[in-house]
Coordinates of C-alpha atoms and ligand atoms in Angstrom, one line a residue:
M1 CA 104.6 105.1 85.4
C2 CA 107.2 103.5 83.9
G3 CA 108.1 99.7 85.6
I4 CA 111.9 99.3 86.3
I5 CA 113.1 95.9 87.5
G6 CA 117.2 94.6 87.6
Y7 CA 118.5 91.1 88.4
T8 CA 122.2 90.4 89.3
G9 CA 122.6 86.5 90.6
G10 CA 123.3 83.3 89.0
G11 CA 120.1 82.6 86.9
N12 CA 119.3 84.4 83.4
A13 CA 118.6 87.3 84.0
A14 CA 116.9 88.1 80.6
Q15 CA 113.9 85.6 81.3
I16 CA 113.8 87.1 85.4
I17 CA 113.6 90.2 83.8
Y18 CA 111.0 89.3 81.1
E19 CA 108.5 87.9 84.5
G20 CA 109.5 90.7 86.0
L21 CA 108.4 93.2 83.7
K22 CA 104.8 91.2 83.0
N23 CA 104.0 91.8 86.5
L24 CA 105.1 95.9 86.2
E25 CA 103.3 96.1 82.5
Y26 CA 100.2 97.7 84.9
R27 CA 102.8 100.2 85.3
G28 CA 103.1 101.1 81.2
Y29 CA 102.7 99.5 78.6
D30 CA 103.8 101.4 76.0
S31 CA 107.3 100.3 75.2
A32 CA 109.5 97.9 76.4
G33 CA 113.1 96.5 76.8
M34 CA 116.0 95.2 78.6
A35 CA 119.7 95.1 78.6
I36 CA 121.6 91.9 79.9
M37 CA 125.8 92.5 80.6
E38 CA 127.0 89.8 78.8
N39 CA 130.7 88.9 78.8
G40 CA 131.6 93.1 80.0
A41 CA 129.4 94.0 77.7
C42 CA 126.0 95.3 77.5
K43 CA 123.7 93.6 75.1
T44 CA 120.3 95.6 74.6
V45 CA 116.7 94.6 73.3
K46 CA 114.0 97.0 72.9
S47 CA 110.6 96.9 71.0
C48 CA 107.5 99.5 70.8
G49 CA 104.3 97.4 72.9
R50 CA 103.5 95.6 75.1
V51 CA 106.3 93.3 77.0
E52 CA 105.7 90.6 75.5
K53 CA 107.5 91.6 72.5
L54 CA 111.3 90.5 74.3
G55 CA 110.4 87.7 74.5
A56 CA 111.1 86.1 71.3
S57 CA 114.7 87.4 71.8
L58 CA 115.2 85.9 74.9
R59 CA 116.6 82.7 73.5
F60 CA 120.2 85.0 71.9
F61 CA 120.6 85.6 75.8
G62 CA 122.4 84.0 78.6
G63 CA 123.5 86.9 81.0
H64 CA 122.9 87.0 85.0
T65 CA 123.0 90.7 85.6
G66 CA 120.4 93.3 83.8
I67 CA 117.4 95.6 84.1
G68 CA 114.8 95.8 82.2
H69 CA 111.6 98.3 81.9
T70 CA 107.8 99.1 80.5
R71 CA 107.5 102.3 79.3
W72 CA 104.1 105.2 79.9
A73 CA 105.6 108.0 77.4
T74 CA 106.3 111.4 79.0
H75 CA 108.7 113.1 77.0
G76 CA 108.6 111.3 73.6
K77 CA 106.4 109.2 71.9
P78 CA 106.0 105.6 71.8
S79 CA 109.0 104.2 69.5
N80 CA 111.6 101.8 69.7
A81 CA 114.5 104.7 69.9
N82 CA 112.6 106.6 72.8
A83 CA 112.3 103.3 74.9
H84 CA 114.6 102.3 77.9
P85 CA 117.6 101.0 78.4
H86 CA 119.1 104.0 77.2
T87 CA 123.3 103.4 76.3
Y88 CA 126.2 106.3 76.6
G89 CA 129.5 105.0 76.5
R90 CA 129.9 102.9 78.8
I91 CA 126.6 103.4 81.1
T92 CA 123.2 101.8 80.0
V93 CA 120.1 103.1 82.2
V94 CA 116.1 102.4 82.7
H95 CA 114.2 105.9 84.5
N96 CA 110.8 106.0 85.9
G97 CA 110.0 109.8 86.4
I98 CA 110.7 112.6 84.9
I99 CA 113.9 114.9 84.7
E100 CA 112.7 118.6 84.6
N101 CA 115.8 120.0 82.9
Y102 CA 116.7 117.4 80.9
A103 CA 116.7 120.0 77.7
E104 CA 119.4 122.1 80.0
L105 CA 121.6 119.4 80.4
R106 CA 121.1 118.0 76.8
Q107 CA 122.3 121.2 75.5
R108 CA 125.0 121.2 77.6
L109 CA 126.3 118.0 76.5
T110 CA 125.3 118.1 72.5
E111 CA 127.8 121.4 72.7
R112 CA 130.4 119.1 74.2
G113 CA 129.9 116.9 70.8
E114 CA 127.2 114.0 72.6
I115 CA 124.7 112.8 69.8
F116 CA 121.8 111.7 71.6
L117 CA 119.6 108.7 69.8
S118 CA 116.1 109.0 72.0
E119 CA 113.5 112.4 72.5
T120 CA 113.7 111.1 76.5
D121 CA 114.5 112.9 79.3
S122 CA 116.3 109.9 80.7
E123 CA 118.8 109.9 77.6
V124 CA 120.9 112.3 79.4
I125 CA 121.2 110.3 82.6
A126 CA 123.6 107.8 81.0
H127 CA 125.1 111.3 79.5
L128 CA 126.1 112.2 82.7
I129 CA 126.9 109.0 84.8
D130 CA 129.4 108.0 81.6
G131 CA 131.2 111.5 82.0
F132 CA 131.5 111.3 85.8
Y133 CA 132.8 107.4 85.5
D134 CA 136.3 107.1 87.2
G135 CA 136.1 103.0 87.7
D136 CA 133.9 103.7 90.6
L137 CA 129.9 103.4 89.8
I138 CA 128.2 104.1 92.7
E139 CA 129.8 107.8 92.5
A140 CA 129.2 108.2 89.1
V141 CA 125.5 107.3 89.8
I142 CA 125.9 110.5 92.7
K143 CA 127.5 113.2 91.1
C144 CA 124.8 112.8 88.3
A145 CA 121.9 112.8 90.6
D146 CA 123.0 116.4 92.3
M147 CA 122.7 117.6 88.7
L148 CA 119.2 116.1 88.5
K149 CA 115.7 117.7 89.2
G150 CA 112.8 116.2 88.9
S151 CA 111.9 112.5 89.6
Y152 CA 113.5 109.6 89.7
A153 CA 114.1 106.0 90.0
L154 CA 116.7 104.7 88.0
L155 CA 118.9 101.6 87.3
C156 CA 122.8 101.8 85.7
L157 CA 125.1 99.0 84.5
C158 CA 128.1 99.7 83.4
E159 CA 130.1 97.8 81.0
G160 CA 133.1 95.2 82.7
K161 CA 131.1 95.1 85.9
E162 CA 128.6 92.2 87.3
E163 CA 126.3 94.8 89.6
I164 CA 123.8 96.6 89.5
A165 CA 123.5 100.7 90.8
A166 CA 119.9 102.2 91.8
A167 CA 119.1 106.4 92.5
K168 CA 116.0 107.0 93.8
C169 CA 114.4 110.6 94.3
R170 CA 110.4 110.8 94.8
S171 CA 109.8 107.6 92.8
P172 CA 109.8 104.3 94.1
V173 CA 112.8 102.0 94.8
I174 CA 112.5 98.7 96.5
L175 CA 115.5 96.9 97.1
G176 CA 114.6 92.3 97.1
L177 CA 117.3 90.5 99.2
G178 CA 117.5 87.0 97.2
E179 CA 119.6 83.9 97.8
N180 CA 122.8 84.5 96.0
C181 CA 121.2 87.1 93.8
N182 CA 119.5 90.6 94.7
Y183 CA 117.1 92.4 92.6
L184 CA 116.0 96.8 92.1
A185 CA 112.3 96.9 91.3
S186 CA 110.7 99.9 91.3
D187 CA 107.0 97.7 92.7
M188 CA 106.8 94.9 95.5
T189 CA 104.6 93.0 92.7
A190 CA 107.8 92.7 90.5
L191 CA 109.3 91.4 93.0
A192 CA 106.5 88.3 94.3
G193 CA 107.4 85.1 94.8
K194 CA 111.5 85.7 94.4
C195 CA 112.6 86.9 97.6
K196 CA 111.4 86.9 101.2
E197 CA 112.9 90.4 102.4
V198 CA 112.8 93.9 101.0
C199 CA 114.5 97.7 101.7
V200 CA 112.9 100.3 100.6
L201 CA 115.0 103.0 99.3
E202 CA 114.6 107.0 100.9
D203 CA 114.4 109.5 98.8
G204 CA 118.4 110.0 98.5
D205 CA 119.6 107.1 99.0
F206 CA 121.7 104.9 96.6
A207 CA 122.0 101.3 96.5
L208 CA 124.5 99.2 94.3
V209 CA 124.0 95.4 94.4
T210 CA 125.8 91.9 93.0
P211 CA 124.6 88.8 93.5
L212 CA 126.0 88.9 97.3
S213 CA 126.3 91.8 98.7
A214 CA 123.5 94.9 98.5
K215 CA 124.9 98.2 99.8
I216 CA 122.9 101.5 100.2
Y217 CA 124.6 104.6 100.5
D218 CA 123.2 108.2 101.3
G219 CA 124.3 110.9 98.2
G220 CA 128.4 111.6 100.8
K221 CA 128.8 108.1 99.7
R222 CA 128.7 106.7 103.2
E223 CA 127.0 103.3 104.1
I224 CA 123.3 103.1 105.4
T225 CA 121.0 100.4 106.5
R226 CA 117.5 100.0 106.2
A227 CA 115.6 97.9 107.7
Y228 CA 114.4 94.6 106.5
L229 CA 111.3 93.6 106.2
P230 CA 108.8 91.0 104.8
N231 CA 107.9 91.0 101.2
L232 CA 104.4 91.3 100.5
A233 CA 103.7 90.3 96.8
E234 CA 101.7 87.5 97.2
P235 CA 102.1 85.3 93.6
S236 CA 98.2 84.7 93.5
A237 CA 97.3 88.8 92.9
L238 CA 99.4 88.8 90.1
A239 CA 98.0 85.2 88.1
L240 CA 93.7 85.7 86.8
G241 CA 92.8 82.9 88.5
G242 CA 90.2 81.5 85.5
F243 CA 89.2 85.3 85.0
P244 CA 89.1 86.5 82.1
H245 CA 90.7 90.0 82.4
F246 CA 92.0 91.9 86.1
M247 CA 89.2 94.2 86.6
V248 CA 86.8 91.6 86.8
K249 CA 88.8 89.5 89.3
E250 CA 89.4 92.5 90.6
L251 CA 85.5 93.0 90.5
W252 CA 84.8 90.1 92.5
E253 CA 87.7 90.4 95.1
A254 CA 85.4 93.0 96.5
P255 CA 83.0 91.5 99.3
A256 CA 86.5 89.8 100.7
T257 CA 88.0 93.3 100.7
V258 CA 85.3 95.0 103.2
K259 CA 85.8 91.7 105.3
N260 CA 89.7 92.1 105.2
T261 CA 89.3 96.1 105.4
I262 CA 86.7 95.5 108.7
T263 CA 89.8 92.9 110.4
A264 CA 92.5 95.3 109.5
F265 CA 90.9 99.0 110.9
C266 CA 89.8 97.4 114.1
G267 CA 93.0 96.4 114.3
Q268 CA 93.8 100.2 114.7
K269 CA 90.9 101.7 115.8
D270 CA 92.8 103.4 119.1
L271 CA 95.8 105.2 116.5
I272 CA 93.0 106.4 114.7
K273 CA 90.4 107.9 117.3
S274 CA 93.3 109.2 118.7
A275 CA 94.9 110.9 116.0
L276 CA 91.8 113.0 114.9
S277 CA 90.6 113.4 118.7
G278 CA 90.1 117.0 118.7
V279 CA 90.2 117.5 115.3
R280 CA 88.7 121.0 114.2
R281 CA 88.5 120.9 110.4
I282 CA 89.4 117.3 108.1
V283 CA 90.5 117.8 104.5
F284 CA 90.1 114.5 102.2
T285 CA 92.5 113.9 99.0
G286 CA 93.3 111.6 96.3
C287 CA 92.9 111.3 92.4
G288 CA 91.1 110.1 90.2
T289 CA 88.9 106.8 91.8
A290 CA 90.7 107.7 95.4
Y291 CA 88.7 111.4 94.8
H292 CA 85.4 110.0 94.6
A293 CA 86.3 108.1 97.8
A294 CA 87.2 111.2 99.4
L295 CA 83.5 112.6 98.4
A296 CA 81.9 109.7 100.6
G297 CA 84.2 110.5 103.3
K298 CA 83.1 114.1 103.7
R299 CA 79.7 113.4 103.7
Y300 CA 80.2 110.5 106.0
I301 CA 82.3 112.8 109.0
E302 CA 79.8 115.5 108.0
E303 CA 76.5 113.6 109.2
F304 CA 78.0 111.0 111.3
A305 CA 80.6 113.4 113.3
H306 CA 79.7 117.1 112.1
I307 CA 82.9 118.7 111.9
P308 CA 82.8 120.8 108.5
C309 CA 85.0 118.8 105.6
E310 CA 86.6 119.5 102.8
T311 CA 88.0 117.9 99.4
D312 CA 90.0 118.6 96.8
Y313 CA 92.1 117.2 94.3
A314 CA 95.7 116.6 95.7
G315 CA 96.7 117.9 91.8
E316 CA 94.9 120.7 92.7
L317 CA 95.2 121.0 96.7
R318 CA 99.1 120.9 96.7
Y319 CA 99.3 124.1 95.4
K320 CA 96.7 126.6 97.0
T321 CA 97.3 128.6 99.8
L322 CA 97.1 126.6 103.3
N323 CA 94.3 127.6 106.2
V324 CA 95.4 125.6 108.9
A325 CA 94.4 128.1 111.4
E326 CA 92.0 125.5 113.3
K327 CA 93.3 121.9 113.9
T328 CA 93.1 120.8 110.8
A329 CA 93.8 116.9 109.5
L330 CA 94.3 116.1 106.4
I331 CA 92.9 112.5 105.0
A332 CA 94.8 111.5 102.2
I333 CA 94.0 108.9 99.8
T334 CA 95.5 105.8 97.6
Q335 CA 95.2 103.2 96.6
S336 CA 99.2 103.2 95.3
G337 CA 100.5 105.4 97.8
E338 CA 102.8 106.5 95.0
T339 CA 100.6 108.4 93.3
A340 CA 103.1 111.9 93.1
D341 CA 100.2 114.1 93.6
T342 CA 99.0 112.6 96.6
V343 CA 102.4 112.6 98.5
E344 CA 102.9 116.1 97.5
A345 CA 99.5 117.3 99.4
A346 CA 100.4 115.2 101.9
R347 CA 104.2 116.2 102.8
L348 CA 102.9 120.1 103.1
Y349 CA 99.9 119.6 105.1
K350 CA 102.5 117.0 107.2
S351 CA 104.8 120.3 107.1
Q352 CA 102.5 122.5 108.1
G353 CA 101.9 120.9 111.1
C354 CA 98.2 119.1 110.0
T355 CA 97.4 115.5 111.0
V356 CA 98.4 113.4 107.9
L357 CA 96.4 109.4 107.5
A358 CA 96.9 107.8 105.3
V359 CA 93.2 105.6 103.5
T360 CA 95.9 103.3 101.0
N361 CA 96.5 99.2 100.5
S362 CA 99.8 99.4 99.9
P363 CA 101.9 99.0 103.0
Y364 CA 105.4 100.5 102.6
S365 CA 104.8 103.6 99.7
A366 CA 105.4 106.4 100.1
I367 CA 102.4 107.3 102.1
T368 CA 102.8 105.6 104.6
R369 CA 105.9 106.7 105.6
I370 CA 104.0 110.7 105.3
A371 CA 101.1 110.2 107.3
D372 CA 100.9 109.9 111.1
V373 CA 99.0 107.3 111.5
V374 CA 97.4 104.4 107.8
V375 CA 93.7 103.1 107.4
P376 CA 94.7 100.2 105.7
V377 CA 92.3 98.5 103.3
A378 CA 92.6 95.3 102.6
A379 CA 92.4 95.0 98.8
G380 CA 95.9 93.1 98.1
A381 CA 97.8 94.5 95.0
E382 CA 95.6 95.5 92.1
I383 CA 96.6 94.2 89.2
G384 CA 93.7 96.4 86.7
V385 CA 94.3 100.3 85.8
A386 CA 91.4 100.8 87.1
A387 CA 90.3 100.6 90.3
T388 CA 87.5 98.4 91.2
K389 CA 88.2 96.5 94.9
S390 CA 90.5 99.0 96.4
Y391 CA 87.1 101.8 96.3
S392 CA 84.9 99.5 98.1
G393 CA 87.8 98.9 100.4
Q394 CA 88.7 103.2 100.4
I395 CA 83.9 103.6 101.3
A396 CA 83.9 101.1 104.2
A397 CA 87.7 102.1 106.1
L398 CA 86.2 105.8 105.7
Y399 CA 82.6 104.8 106.3
M400 CA 84.1 103.4 109.8
L401 CA 86.2 106.3 110.5
A402 CA 83.8 108.0 110.5
S403 CA 81.8 106.5 112.5
L404 CA 84.2 106.4 115.0
V405 CA 84.6 109.6 115.1
A406 CA 81.7 110.3 115.7
E407 CA 81.5 107.1 118.2
K408 CA 78.9 105.4 116.2
E409 CA 80.7 101.9 116.4
E410 CA 78.1 100.3 116.7
N411 CA 77.0 101.5 112.8
F412 CA 80.2 99.1 112.3
A413 CA 77.5 95.6 111.9
A414 CA 76.2 97.3 108.9
V415 CA 79.5 97.5 107.2
A416 CA 80.0 94.0 108.2
E417 CA 76.4 92.9 105.9
M418 CA 77.8 94.3 103.2
P419 CA 80.4 92.2 102.0
K420 CA 77.7 89.0 101.7
L421 CA 75.0 92.2 99.6
I422 CA 77.5 93.6 97.1
L423 CA 78.3 89.1 96.1
K424 CA 74.5 89.1 95.6
T425 CA 74.5 92.7 93.3
L426 CA 77.6 90.3 91.2
E427 CA 76.1 87.3 90.9
K428 CA 72.3 88.5 91.0
I429 CA 72.2 92.3 88.7
D430 CA 71.8 91.8 84.9
I431 CA 73.8 94.5 83.0
Y432 CA 74.4 93.0 79.6
A433 CA 71.0 95.2 77.8
T434 CA 72.8 98.2 79.8
A435 CA 75.8 97.7 78.6
R436 CA 75.0 97.0 75.0
L437 CA 72.3 100.5 75.2
C438 CA 76.1 102.1 76.4
A439 CA 78.1 100.8 73.8
E440 CA 75.9 102.3 71.3
S441 CA 75.4 105.4 73.4
S442 CA 77.4 108.9 71.6
G443 CA 77.1 110.3 74.6
V444 CA 76.5 108.5 78.4
Y445 CA 75.8 111.0 81.2
F446 CA 75.3 110.1 85.0
L447 CA 73.3 111.8 87.6
G448 CA 73.1 110.9 91.5
R449 CA 71.9 113.3 94.1
D450 CA 74.0 113.3 97.5
I451 CA 76.0 110.7 97.7
D452 CA 75.1 109.0 94.7
Y453 CA 76.6 111.8 93.1
A454 CA 79.9 110.8 93.7
V455 CA 78.6 107.5 92.5
A456 CA 77.8 108.5 89.3
L457 CA 81.5 110.7 89.4
E458 CA 83.0 107.3 89.5
G459 CA 81.0 105.7 87.0
S460 CA 81.4 108.2 83.8
L461 CA 84.7 108.0 85.3
K462 CA 85.4 104.8 84.3
L463 CA 83.2 103.8 81.2
K464 CA 85.7 106.5 80.2
E465 CA 88.9 105.3 80.6
V466 CA 87.4 101.5 79.7
S467 CA 85.7 102.1 77.1
Y468 CA 86.5 105.5 75.7
I469 CA 83.2 106.4 75.1
P470 CA 82.3 109.6 75.9
G471 CA 80.3 111.6 79.2
C472 CA 80.7 113.0 82.5
G473 CA 79.1 112.6 86.1
Y474 CA 76.6 115.4 87.4
P475 CA 74.4 116.1 90.3
A476 CA 71.1 115.2 89.0
S477 CA 69.9 118.8 90.7
E478 CA 72.2 120.4 88.4
L479 CA 70.5 118.6 84.4
K480 CA 68.1 121.3 83.7
H481 CA 71.3 123.8 84.1
G482 CA 73.2 122.4 81.1
P483 CA 73.4 119.3 80.4
L484 CA 70.1 118.4 79.7
A485 CA 71.0 120.2 76.2
L486 CA 73.1 117.5 75.2
I487 CA 70.4 114.5 75.3
D488 CA 68.8 113.0 72.3
G489 CA 68.1 109.4 71.2
S490 CA 72.0 108.9 70.7
T491 CA 72.0 109.4 74.5
L492 CA 72.0 106.8 77.5
S493 CA 71.9 108.7 80.4
V494 CA 72.1 106.6 84.0
F495 CA 71.2 107.4 87.0
V496 CA 72.3 106.1 90.2
I497 CA 69.2 106.2 93.3
T498 CA 69.2 105.0 96.0
D499 CA 68.7 107.8 98.7
P500 CA 64.8 107.5 99.7
D501 CA 64.1 110.5 100.8
I502 CA 65.5 112.5 98.1
S503 CA 64.9 109.9 95.2
V504 CA 61.4 111.5 94.3
K505 CA 63.5 114.7 93.0
A506 CA 65.9 112.4 91.1
E507 CA 63.1 110.6 89.1
G508 CA 62.1 114.3 88.8
A509 CA 65.3 114.5 86.6
V510 CA 64.4 110.7 84.4
E511 CA 61.5 112.3 83.5
Q512 CA 63.4 115.1 82.0
V513 CA 65.0 112.7 80.4
L514 CA 63.0 110.8 78.9
A515 CA 60.4 113.6 77.6
R516 CA 63.5 114.5 75.4
R517 CA 63.8 111.2 74.0
G518 CA 67.0 109.9 75.7
K519 CA 67.6 106.4 76.5
V520 CA 67.8 105.9 80.6
A521 CA 69.2 103.0 82.7
V522 CA 68.2 103.5 86.7
I523 CA 70.4 101.7 89.1
T524 CA 68.5 101.9 92.2
G525 CA 67.4 99.8 95.8
L526 CA 63.9 100.9 95.9
P527 CA 60.6 99.3 95.0
G528 CA 59.3 102.3 94.5
V529 CA 61.4 103.4 91.9
K530 CA 61.3 100.5 89.9
H531 CA 57.3 100.5 90.3
D532 CA 57.7 103.7 88.3
L533 CA 60.1 103.5 85.5
K534 CA 59.4 100.0 84.5
G535 CA 59.3 99.7 81.1
R536 CA 60.3 102.5 79.7
A537 CA 64.2 102.8 81.6
E538 CA 66.7 99.7 82.1
I539 CA 66.0 98.9 85.7
I540 CA 69.3 97.6 87.5
E541 CA 68.0 96.2 90.9
L542 CA 70.1 96.2 94.3
P543 CA 69.6 94.7 97.0
R544 CA 68.5 97.3 99.9
C545 CA 70.4 98.2 102.7
D546 CA 71.6 102.4 104.8
K547 CA 72.3 104.2 101.8
Y548 CA 75.8 105.6 102.5
L549 CA 76.8 102.1 102.1
S550 CA 74.7 102.5 99.3
P551 CA 78.1 102.9 96.5
L552 CA 79.9 100.2 98.0
L553 CA 76.8 98.2 95.9
S554 CA 76.3 101.4 93.2
A555 CA 79.6 101.3 92.6
A556 CA 80.0 97.6 91.6
A557 CA 77.1 97.3 89.1
L558 CA 78.7 100.4 87.6
Q559 CA 82.5 98.9 87.8
L560 CA 80.6 95.9 86.1
L561 CA 78.8 98.6 83.8
A562 CA 82.1 99.9 82.6
Y563 CA 83.6 96.1 82.4
R564 CA 80.8 94.8 79.8
T565 CA 80.8 97.7 77.4
A566 CA 84.8 98.1 77.1
V567 CA 84.5 94.2 76.7
I568 CA 81.5 94.5 73.7
L569 CA 83.2 96.6 72.8
G570 CA 86.6 94.9 72.0
C571 CA 89.2 97.7 73.9
D572 CA 91.3 96.1 77.4
P573 CA 90.0 96.7 80.4
D574 CA 93.0 95.9 82.3
K575 CA 95.2 98.4 79.6
P576 CA 93.5 101.7 79.2
R577 CA 94.7 103.2 76.0
N578 CA 97.3 106.0 78.0
L579 CA 96.7 105.2 80.9
A580 CA 99.2 103.5 83.5
K581 CA 98.8 102.7 87.5
S582 CA 100.5 104.8 89.9
V583 CA 100.8 108.4 88.7
T584 CA 104.3 108.8 90.4
V585 CA 105.0 112.0 87.4
E586 CA 103.0 115.3 88.1
Ligands
F6R1 C1 90.5 105.1 87.9 C2 91.9 104.9 88.4 C3 92.3 106.3 89.3 C4 93.0 106.1 89.9 C5 94.2 107.5 90.6 C6 94.8 107.3 92.0 O1 89.9 103.8 87.7 O2 92.0 104.0 88.6 O3 92.0 107.5 89.0 O4 92.1 106.3 90.9 O5 95.0 107.5 89.4 O6 95.5 106.2 92.3 P1 95.6 106.0 93.5 O7 94.5 105.3 93.9 O8 96.7 105.4 93.5 O9 96.5 107.0 94.3

């Protein structure tokens, strides 16, 4: 949700910020802008649309200190006026987050005669800081923060000063320590290859950076220290490496993700086991794709360890009455580790004395600072907005977690087989014909039973997200209770059938769709299903594997299906409309 970056040093600030914004673009791509300090004055450029539109203006800038922003619109439509940075008086700011009391603040400032140029919640920040500024920028930023309700990661320039001030509350800010230069950013990926060490700011922290100093303050303007950590952002994660899109590049990284997740998980085994020892109830949570992984996690725990489990979307869970009478653990699943709903749900459970485990591939993220134990997903950075390899890593980690709790570590051998089976799936499956059917359909429905239903939901989300074709996921058993009314010759139903124990039942649902002239595609590793439906449905064949690990194969096939469909329709799978990676606002 909005990417922000600041730089101060000896280099060309505009060029460095432009490169940083390109790396941050997955966090929002409605509009972009930057402000550069030149001869004591702040020069700004903004543009509606993608970051690359700023490229033509770079030659007009020569300063060494600046801030930039790539926007995912919350308050105010995507437009030049609403693009950041926002300036008032001597102050220029970029902001990620939501200022919940902006309307009240704006009214107060308007009554004072101040004029607003945008519809954003962020513009009040520039007005407030300017009002408080009396020669000390950090003091003015602290006073402003006192008046803000909501979430913010904000960077601020002040005319005449080669320095950047930052404030953080519930939106991430990373300080990057370079050689004779310093950076501030919403995300470590913006700092890939730029500096060796980073500091992760905590809520309530403020920072003031110049080319030669980086100071962190608390709300009382007392200087504080934060740990210096190695910068883990890999420049290779930001390169397409010969692939046309990040989505397909990252899909092909699923085998390595699972392999590396096994190694990382084994390194944390004892901690995970002791965190869950004696637990009587487990609540799984996450949003979007991570929630779909949670559904699989619940099945694994129930099946292997026989511990009662629940799942809920994090955004729902955090507003429900907590029932923590029994010894309860929360397992929060999040790729970014920064999703506001998931982080807040974890904070809530933690505050009630529950054990919190975070399943994530973002080592310095907010969720890791709340969790008792991190269950590592070794996916590296995921740049495509649609989750792919992170889901594979989450499934592998949850399967191992459940096996560990159930004292069935012999199951790990089956996971170790999966990287080569995922690779085989990606190499062998022929998805084009089904992708063409999807592209021509008025609606695409995804159906499955038990664990296949969890995958069906993921397949449906992925297709909608990148190709904008309407549809939904259902348990195949529910078809006849309503959704069957949607089926006609213009629709496609994609069945996931990997469980030999209930495949006959799922095939029954296939027949019901075929009888209504609906088109059908079946993703299966079961030879009997293939035989029964050959010639009547598109068959996407998977290698055989343990039914509980089949999501690693069937979801890879569905992710590829969504990708190919998007490409056929001319949609950009890496930057779906209206979306952004890492949803740090409610
Ligand atoms: C779908 C997708 C989203 C995310 C969701 C949670 O392809 O990427 O649904 O899964 O926004 O994000 P994280 O995992 O970062 O908490």
